[in-house]
PDB file of C-alpha atoms and ligand atoms in Angstrom:
ATOM      1  CA  MET A   1      -2.668   9.782   4.533  1.00 97.00           C
ATOM      2  CA  GLU A   2      -3.485   6.105   4.868  1.00 98.00           C
ATOM      3  CA  LEU A   3      -0.622   3.643   5.134  1.00 98.00           C
ATOM      4  CA  TYR A   4      -0.729   0.160   3.611  1.00 98.00           C
ATOM      5  CA  ILE A   5       2.010  -2.441   3.644  1.00 98.00           C
ATOM      6  CA  ASP A   6       3.017  -3.954   0.305  1.00 98.00           C
ATOM      7  CA  THR A   7       3.876  -7.569   1.098  1.00 98.00           C
ATOM      8  CA  ALA A   8       2.491 -11.078   1.449  1.00 98.00           C
ATOM      9  CA  ASN A   9       4.850 -11.839   4.345  1.00 98.00           C
ATOM     10  CA  LEU A  10       2.848 -12.551   7.509  1.00 98.00           C
ATOM     11  CA  ASP A  11       5.621 -11.655   9.916  1.00 98.00           C
ATOM     12  CA  GLU A  12       6.072  -8.216   8.332  1.00 98.00           C
ATOM     13  CA  ILE A  13       2.308  -7.654   8.327  1.00 98.00           C
ATOM     14  CA  LYS A  14       2.099  -8.575  12.034  1.00 98.00           C
ATOM     15  CA  GLN A  15       4.988  -6.244  12.922  1.00 98.00           C
ATOM     16  CA  ALA A  16       3.484  -3.357  10.933  1.00 98.00           C
ATOM     17  CA  HIS A  17       0.051  -4.020  12.442  1.00 98.00           C
ATOM     18  CA  ASP A  18       1.527  -3.929  15.948  1.00 98.00           C
ATOM     19  CA  LEU A  19       2.623  -0.326  15.320  1.00 97.00           C
ATOM     20  CA  GLY A  20      -1.073   0.553  15.380  1.00 97.00           C
ATOM     21  CA  VAL A  21      -0.968   2.758  12.276  1.00 97.00           C
ATOM     22  CA  LEU A  22      -1.534   0.230   9.492  1.00 98.00           C
ATOM     23  CA  ASP A  23      -4.636   0.851   7.367  1.00 98.00           C
ATOM     24  CA  GLY A  24      -4.425  -1.964   4.820  1.00 98.00           C
ATOM     25  CA  VAL A  25      -2.371  -4.429   2.768  1.00 98.00           C
ATOM     26  CA  THR A  26      -1.554  -4.826  -0.908  1.00 98.00           C
ATOM     27  CA  THR A  27      -0.258  -8.025  -2.451  1.00 98.00           C
ATOM     28  CA  ASN A  28       0.597  -8.909  -6.018  1.00 96.00           C
ATOM     29  CA  PRO A  29       1.357 -12.230  -7.769  1.00 97.00           C
ATOM     30  CA  SER A  30       5.134 -11.678  -7.490  1.00 96.00           C
ATOM     31  CA  LEU A  31       4.947 -10.976  -3.746  1.00 97.00           C
ATOM     32  CA  VAL A  32       2.782 -14.067  -3.115  1.00 97.00           C
ATOM     33  CA  ALA A  33       5.030 -16.267  -5.291  1.00 97.00           C
ATOM     34  CA  LYS A  34       8.033 -15.119  -3.243  1.00 97.00           C
ATOM     35  CA  GLU A  35       6.405 -16.526  -0.090  1.00 97.00           C
ATOM     36  CA  GLY A  36       5.801 -19.951  -1.677  1.00 97.00           C
ATOM     37  CA  VAL A  37       2.347 -20.273  -0.080  1.00 97.00           C
ATOM     38  CA  ASP A  38      -1.202 -20.902  -1.259  1.00 96.00           C
ATOM     39  CA  PHE A  39      -2.656 -17.569  -2.412  1.00 97.00           C
ATOM     40  CA  HIS A  40      -6.150 -17.934  -0.960  1.00 97.00           C
ATOM     41  CA  THR A  41      -4.914 -19.315   2.365  1.00 97.00           C
ATOM     42  CA  ARG A  42      -2.475 -16.430   2.674  1.00 97.00           C
ATOM     43  CA  LEU A  43      -5.180 -13.848   1.964  1.00 98.00           C
ATOM     44  CA  GLU A  44      -7.339 -15.460   4.627  1.00 98.00           C
ATOM     45  CA  GLU A  45      -4.446 -15.282   7.114  1.00 98.00           C
ATOM     46  CA  ILE A  46      -3.802 -11.614   6.280  1.00 98.00           C
ATOM     47  CA  CYS A  47      -7.469 -10.713   6.724  1.00 98.00           C
ATOM     48  CA  LYS A  48      -7.424 -12.237  10.208  1.00 98.00           C
ATOM     49  CA  ILE A  49      -4.696  -9.737  11.182  1.00 98.00           C
ATOM     50  CA  VAL A  50      -5.770  -6.604   9.301  1.00 98.00           C
ATOM     51  CA  SER A  51      -9.369  -5.385   9.177  1.00 98.00           C
ATOM     52  CA  GLY A  52      -8.710  -2.647   6.585  1.00 98.00           C
ATOM     53  CA  PRO A  53      -8.670  -3.215   2.805  1.00 98.00           C
ATOM     54  CA  VAL A  54      -6.558  -6.196   1.652  1.00 98.00           C
ATOM     55  CA  SER A  55      -5.877  -6.291  -2.098  1.00 98.00           C
ATOM     56  CA  GLY A  56      -5.732  -9.692  -3.817  1.00 98.00           C
ATOM     57  CA  GLU A  57      -4.813  -9.640  -7.490  1.00 98.00           C
ATOM     58  CA  VAL A  58      -6.396 -11.663 -10.285  1.00 98.00           C
ATOM     59  CA  VAL A  59      -4.235 -13.415 -12.871  1.00 98.00           C
ATOM     60  CA  SER A  60      -6.802 -13.733 -15.669  1.00 98.00           C
ATOM     61  CA  THR A  61      -6.387 -11.347 -18.563  1.00 98.00           C
ATOM     62  CA  ASP A  62     -10.005 -11.375 -19.767  1.00 98.00           C
ATOM     63  CA  ALA A  63     -12.888  -9.712 -17.938  1.00 98.00           C
ATOM     64  CA  GLU A  64     -14.880 -12.921 -17.654  1.00 98.00           C
ATOM     65  CA  GLY A  65     -11.987 -14.763 -16.020  1.00 98.00           C
ATOM     66  CA  MET A  66     -11.321 -11.804 -13.706  1.00 98.00           C
ATOM     67  CA  LEU A  67     -14.938 -11.797 -12.563  1.00 98.00           C
ATOM     68  CA  LYS A  68     -14.831 -15.545 -11.868  1.00 98.00           C
ATOM     69  CA  GLU A  69     -11.686 -15.083  -9.764  1.00 98.00           C
ATOM     70  CA  ALA A  70     -13.264 -12.126  -7.981  1.00 98.00           C
ATOM     71  CA  GLU A  71     -16.235 -14.264  -7.015  1.00 98.00           C
ATOM     72  CA  VAL A  72     -13.945 -16.675  -5.168  1.00 98.00           C
ATOM     73  CA  LEU A  73     -11.732 -13.960  -3.663  1.00 98.00           C
ATOM     74  CA  THR A  74     -14.608 -11.913  -2.252  1.00 98.00           C
ATOM     75  CA  LYS A  75     -15.771 -14.986  -0.295  1.00 98.00           C
ATOM     76  CA  ILE A  76     -12.478 -15.038   1.667  1.00 98.00           C
ATOM     77  CA  ALA A  77     -13.340 -11.999   3.801  1.00 98.00           C
ATOM     78  CA  ASP A  78     -15.379  -8.795   3.727  1.00 97.00           C
ATOM     79  CA  ASN A  79     -12.264  -6.606   3.525  1.00 98.00           C
ATOM     80  CA  ILE A  80     -10.891  -8.169   0.327  1.00 98.00           C
ATOM     81  CA  VAL A  81     -10.384  -5.670  -2.501  1.00 98.00           C
ATOM     82  CA  ILE A  82     -10.110  -7.084  -6.007  1.00 98.00           C
ATOM     83  CA  LYS A  83      -6.911  -5.964  -7.681  1.00 98.00           C
ATOM     84  CA  LEU A  84      -7.253  -5.727 -11.452  1.00 98.00           C
ATOM     85  CA  PRO A  85      -4.809  -4.666 -14.163  1.00 98.00           C
ATOM     86  CA  THR A  86      -5.465  -1.270 -15.765  1.00 98.00           C
ATOM     87  CA  THR A  87      -6.302  -2.736 -19.169  1.00 98.00           C
ATOM     88  CA  VAL A  88      -9.411  -2.674 -21.348  1.00 98.00           C
ATOM     89  CA  GLU A  89     -10.516  -6.004 -19.827  1.00 98.00           C
ATOM     90  CA  GLY A  90      -9.600  -4.812 -16.333  1.00 98.00           C
ATOM     91  CA  VAL A  91     -11.775  -1.724 -16.734  1.00 98.00           C
ATOM     92  CA  LYS A  92     -14.736  -3.846 -17.907  1.00 98.00           C
ATOM     93  CA  ALA A  93     -14.349  -6.086 -14.850  1.00 98.00           C
ATOM     94  CA  CYS A  94     -13.961  -3.014 -12.630  1.00 98.00           C
ATOM     95  CA  LYS A  95     -17.217  -1.524 -13.862  1.00 98.00           C
ATOM     96  CA  ALA A  96     -19.097  -4.802 -13.385  1.00 98.00           C
ATOM     97  CA  LEU A  97     -17.728  -5.273  -9.860  1.00 98.00           C
ATOM     98  CA  SER A  98     -18.279  -1.640  -8.853  1.00 98.00           C
ATOM     99  CA  ASP A  99     -21.884  -1.851 -10.044  1.00 98.00           C
ATOM    100  CA  HIS A 100     -22.315  -4.746  -7.595  1.00 98.00           C
ATOM    101  CA  GLY A 101     -20.664  -2.889  -4.709  1.00 98.00           C
ATOM    102  CA  VAL A 102     -17.378  -4.824  -4.857  1.00 98.00           C
ATOM    103  CA  ARG A 103     -14.293  -2.694  -4.148  1.00 98.00           C
ATOM    104  CA  THR A 104     -11.476  -2.759  -6.698  1.00 98.00           C
ATOM    105  CA  ASN A 105      -7.852  -1.630  -6.929  1.00 98.00           C
ATOM    106  CA  LEU A 106      -6.744  -0.857 -10.476  1.00 98.00           C
ATOM    107  CA  THR A 107      -3.043  -1.607 -10.589  1.00 98.00           C
ATOM    108  CA  LEU A 108      -0.143  -0.956 -12.969  1.00 98.00           C
ATOM    109  CA  CYS A 109      -1.279   2.599 -13.690  1.00 98.00           C
ATOM    110  CA  PHE A 110       1.416   4.613 -15.465  1.00 98.00           C
ATOM    111  CA  GLN A 111      -0.356   7.600 -16.986  1.00 98.00           C
ATOM    112  CA  PRO A 112      -3.120  10.005 -15.892  1.00 98.00           C
ATOM    113  CA  LEU A 113      -5.726   9.014 -18.478  1.00 98.00           C
ATOM    114  CA  GLN A 114      -5.686   5.432 -17.212  1.00 98.00           C
ATOM    115  CA  ALA A 115      -6.495   6.877 -13.787  1.00 98.00           C
ATOM    116  CA  MET A 116      -9.335   8.954 -15.243  1.00 98.00           C
ATOM    117  CA  VAL A 117     -10.946   5.982 -16.981  1.00 98.00           C
ATOM    118  CA  VAL A 118     -10.765   3.691 -13.939  1.00 98.00           C
ATOM    119  CA  ALA A 119     -12.336   6.425 -11.796  1.00 98.00           C
ATOM    120  CA  LYS A 120     -15.212   6.621 -14.279  1.00 98.00           C
ATOM    121  CA  ALA A 121     -15.549   2.830 -13.987  1.00 98.00           C
ATOM    122  CA  GLY A 122     -15.993   3.207 -10.208  1.00 98.00           C
ATOM    123  CA  ALA A 123     -12.610   1.947  -8.971  1.00 98.00           C
ATOM    124  CA  PHE A 124     -12.180   2.156  -5.193  1.00 98.00           C
ATOM    125  CA  LEU A 125      -8.387   2.551  -5.551  1.00 98.00           C
ATOM    126  CA  VAL A 126      -6.013   3.366  -8.397  1.00 98.00           C
ATOM    127  CA  SER A 127      -2.365   2.366  -8.055  1.00 98.00           C
ATOM    128  CA  PRO A 128       0.124   4.585  -9.887  1.00 98.00           C
ATOM    129  CA  PHE A 129       3.563   2.893  -9.794  1.00 98.00           C
ATOM    130  CA  LEU A 130       6.122   5.565  -8.901  1.00 97.00           C
ATOM    131  CA  GLY A 131       9.332   3.575  -8.635  1.00 97.00           C
ATOM    132  CA  ARG A 132       8.901   1.775 -11.934  1.00 98.00           C
ATOM    133  CA  LEU A 133       8.397   5.125 -13.711  1.00 98.00           C
ATOM    134  CA  ASP A 134      11.502   6.549 -12.068  1.00 97.00           C
ATOM    135  CA  ASP A 135      13.370   3.403 -13.167  1.00 97.00           C
ATOM    136  CA  ILE A 136      12.862   4.364 -16.813  1.00 98.00           C
ATOM    137  CA  GLY A 137      13.786   8.005 -16.307  1.00 97.00           C
ATOM    138  CA  ALA A 138      10.213   9.339 -16.016  1.00 97.00           C
ATOM    139  CA  ASP A 139       8.818  11.222 -13.005  1.00 96.00           C
ATOM    140  CA  GLY A 140       6.593   9.039 -10.802  1.00 97.00           C
ATOM    141  CA  VAL A 141       5.680  11.814  -8.379  1.00 98.00           C
ATOM    142  CA  ASP A 142       4.551  14.010 -11.253  1.00 98.00           C
ATOM    143  CA  LEU A 143       1.984  11.337 -12.114  1.00 98.00           C
ATOM    144  CA  ILE A 144       0.503  11.604  -8.604  1.00 98.00           C
ATOM    145  CA  HIS A 145       0.202  15.407  -9.023  1.00 98.00           C
ATOM    146  CA  GLN A 146      -1.529  14.965 -12.397  1.00 98.00           C
ATOM    147  CA  ILE A 147      -4.018  12.397 -11.088  1.00 98.00           C
ATOM    148  CA  ARG A 148      -4.749  14.509  -7.975  1.00 98.00           C
ATOM    149  CA  THR A 149      -5.561  17.529 -10.147  1.00 98.00           C
ATOM    150  CA  ILE A 150      -7.789  15.556 -12.501  1.00 98.00           C
ATOM    151  CA  TYR A 151      -9.665  13.847  -9.649  1.00 98.00           C
ATOM    152  CA  ASP A 152     -10.168  17.156  -7.831  1.00 98.00           C
ATOM    153  CA  ASN A 153     -11.284  18.933 -11.027  1.00 98.00           C
ATOM    154  CA  TYR A 154     -14.101  16.448 -11.535  1.00 98.00           C
ATOM    155  CA  GLY A 155     -14.789  15.200  -8.016  1.00 98.00           C
ATOM    156  CA  TYR A 156     -13.821  11.576  -8.746  1.00 98.00           C
ATOM    157  CA  GLN A 157     -13.984   9.569  -5.513  1.00 98.00           C
ATOM    158  CA  THR A 158     -11.385   6.901  -6.413  1.00 98.00           C
ATOM    159  CA  LYS A 159      -8.551   6.951  -3.877  1.00 98.00           C
ATOM    160  CA  ILE A 160      -5.032   7.498  -5.189  1.00 98.00           C
ATOM    161  CA  LEU A 161      -2.848   4.719  -3.808  1.00 98.00           C
ATOM    162  CA  ALA A 162       0.809   5.570  -4.431  1.00 98.00           C
ATOM    163  CA  ALA A 163       2.556   2.260  -5.179  1.00 98.00           C
ATOM    164  CA  SER A 164       6.019   0.986  -6.127  1.00 98.00           C
ATOM    165  CA  ILE A 165       7.492   3.204  -3.448  1.00 97.00           C
ATOM    166  CA  ARG A 166      11.196   2.739  -2.927  1.00 96.00           C
ATOM    167  CA  GLY A 167      12.083   4.997   0.002  1.00 95.00           C
ATOM    168  CA  PRO A 168      11.173   7.810   2.408  1.00 95.00           C
ATOM    169  CA  LYS A 169      11.669  10.556  -0.198  1.00 96.00           C
ATOM    170  CA  HIS A 170       8.910   9.005  -2.308  1.00 96.00           C
ATOM    171  CA  MET A 171       6.653   9.030   0.766  1.00 96.00           C
ATOM    172  CA  ILE A 172       7.272  12.722   1.447  1.00 97.00           C
ATOM    173  CA  ASP A 173       6.675  13.626  -2.204  1.00 97.00           C
ATOM    174  CA  CYS A 174       3.461  11.564  -2.356  1.00 97.00           C
ATOM    175  CA  ALA A 175       2.099  13.132   0.815  1.00 97.00           C
ATOM    176  CA  ILE A 176       2.814  16.616  -0.578  1.00 98.00           C
ATOM    177  CA  ALA A 177       1.220  15.650  -3.904  1.00 98.00           C
ATOM    178  CA  GLY A 178      -1.952  14.599  -2.061  1.00 98.00           C
ATOM    179  CA  ALA A 179      -1.981  10.813  -2.511  1.00 98.00           C
ATOM    180  CA  ASP A 180      -4.759   9.364  -0.353  1.00 98.00           C
ATOM    181  CA  VAL A 181      -2.854   6.194   0.457  1.00 98.00           C
ATOM    182  CA  ALA A 182       0.707   4.920   0.120  1.00 98.00           C
ATOM    183  CA  THR A 183       1.575   1.236   0.022  1.00 98.00           C
ATOM    184  CA  VAL A 184       5.132   0.513   1.046  1.00 98.00           C
ATOM    185  CA  PRO A 185       7.482  -2.367   1.789  1.00 97.00           C
ATOM    186  CA  PHE A 186       8.116  -3.018   5.506  1.00 97.00           C
ATOM    187  CA  LYS A 187      11.663  -1.654   5.097  1.00 97.00           C
ATOM    188  CA  VAL A 188      10.229   1.775   4.192  1.00 97.00           C
ATOM    189  CA  ILE A 189       7.821   1.764   7.157  1.00 96.00           C
ATOM    190  CA  LYS A 190      10.859   1.358   9.423  1.00 96.00           C
ATOM    191  CA  GLN A 191      12.816   4.029   7.505  1.00 96.00           C
ATOM    192  CA  MET A 192       9.948   6.478   8.057  1.00 95.00           C
ATOM    193  CA  LEU A 193      10.721   6.504  11.773  1.00 94.00           C
ATOM    194  CA  ASN A 194      14.501   6.830  11.445  1.00 95.00           C
ATOM    195  CA  HIS A 195      16.611   9.885  12.120  1.00 95.00           C
ATOM    196  CA  PRO A 196      20.173   9.809  13.470  1.00 97.00           C
ATOM    197  CA  LEU A 197      19.512  12.975  15.498  1.00 98.00           C
ATOM    198  CA  THR A 198      16.655  11.192  17.285  1.00 98.00           C
ATOM    199  CA  ASP A 199      19.044   8.385  18.297  1.00 97.00           C
ATOM    200  CA  ILE A 200      21.834  10.788  19.305  1.00 98.00           C
ATOM    201  CA  GLY A 201      19.398  13.013  21.205  1.00 98.00           C
ATOM    202  CA  LEU A 202      17.795  10.108  23.059  1.00 98.00           C
ATOM    203  CA  LYS A 203      21.201   8.693  24.029  1.00 98.00           C
ATOM    204  CA  ALA A 204      22.277  12.100  25.429  1.00 98.00           C
ATOM    205  CA  PHE A 205      18.988  12.586  27.343  1.00 98.00           C
ATOM    206  CA  LEU A 206      19.308   9.171  28.978  1.00 97.00           C
ATOM    207  CA  GLU A 207      22.993   9.643  29.824  1.00 97.00           C
ATOM    208  CA  ASP A 208      22.239  13.003  31.479  1.00 97.00           C
ATOM    209  CA  TRP A 209      19.279  11.539  33.350  1.00 97.00           C
ATOM    210  CA  TYR A 210      21.168   8.561  34.740  1.00 96.00           C
ATOM    211  CA  LYS A 211      24.133  10.736  35.741  1.00 96.00           C
ATOM    212  CA  ALA A 212      21.759  12.707  37.985  1.00 97.00           C
ATOM    213  CA  ASN A 213      19.613   9.670  38.900  1.00 95.00           C
ATOM    214  CA  PRO A 214      21.906   6.649  39.040  1.00 92.00           C
ATOM    215  CA  LYS A 215      20.201   3.304  38.564  1.00 82.00           C
ATOM    216  CA  PRO A 216      19.961   1.417  41.899  1.00 78.00           C
ATOM    217  CA  GLU A 217      22.450  -1.266  40.697  1.00 74.00           C
ATOM    218  CA  ALA A 218      24.923   1.408  39.577  1.00 60.00           C
ATOM    219  CA  ALA A 219      24.552   3.244  42.923  1.00 56.00           C
ATOM    220  CA  THR A 220      25.626   0.144  44.904  1.00 58.00           C
ATOM    221  CA  VAL A 221      28.833  -0.376  42.866  1.00 52.00           C
TER     222      VAL A 221
HETATM  223  C1  LIG B   1       1.406  -2.296  -5.475  1.00 77.70           C
HETATM  224  O1  LIG B   1       0.297  -2.666  -5.227  1.00 77.70           O
HETATM  225  C2  LIG B   1       2.472  -3.173  -5.983  1.00 77.70           C
HETATM  226  O2  LIG B   1       2.376  -4.415  -5.322  1.00 77.70           O
HETATM  227  C3  LIG B   1       3.868  -2.668  -5.691  1.00 77.70           C
HETATM  228  O3  LIG B   1       3.859  -1.401  -5.083  1.00 77.70           O
HETATM  229  C4  LIG B   1       4.867  -2.890  -6.762  1.00 77.70           C
HETATM  230  O4  LIG B   1       6.104  -2.345  -6.367  1.00 77.70           O
HETATM  231  P1  LIG B   1       7.486  -2.676  -7.102  1.00 77.70           P
HETATM  232  O5  LIG B   1       7.603  -1.829  -8.310  1.00 77.70           O
HETATM  233  O6  LIG B   1       8.528  -2.306  -6.069  1.00 77.70           O
HETATM  234  O7  LIG B   1       7.462  -4.143  -7.420  1.00 77.70           O
END
């Protein structure tokens, strides 16, 4: 499973990149606004750190405007992926960009038929939003299962990017459901490595080791 970080914060991106397991980055207008920086400059900075796909989202709501924005965004770096809303206009823009070899990420996907249509339009990624579905009492993970089945039934190549992930349980469920990629906040990347038994076990191993092999300073006391 590929792992992307879902942030526009450079420090978090650097820390995640330093782990050596980061495959890409997703941003959205809310995440960029939170940083209070220029959108294009920030995308350029991110692409200097991460060589995998970096999603930059358009804010136009008509296909023509989306395509104009995409033209500027694709000039930032070769690894920019154009993030488009899963709307009628977004699908038109997706098809036009895909036909020209530009990679797209169709975002705000909440039901399986949206995922089917964007795959037919040649989307590189589709982003089902798990957490936001769970927030309204629906089942986000179930959507990943449905999309996986549909894509496998017909051999659609669009990658399923599980998004709006709120914690480690979502990650486990998405991996079991066969999501190709998960994009997660930095907090969740850190949570993925946490287990109290690891900490307790490591502490005990080190205590036992240093009892038998006192550190030089301790030996002189
Ligand atoms: C994905 O590309 C989105 O940026 C993101 O996962 C949205 O998550 P949220 O529902 O936590 O805002």
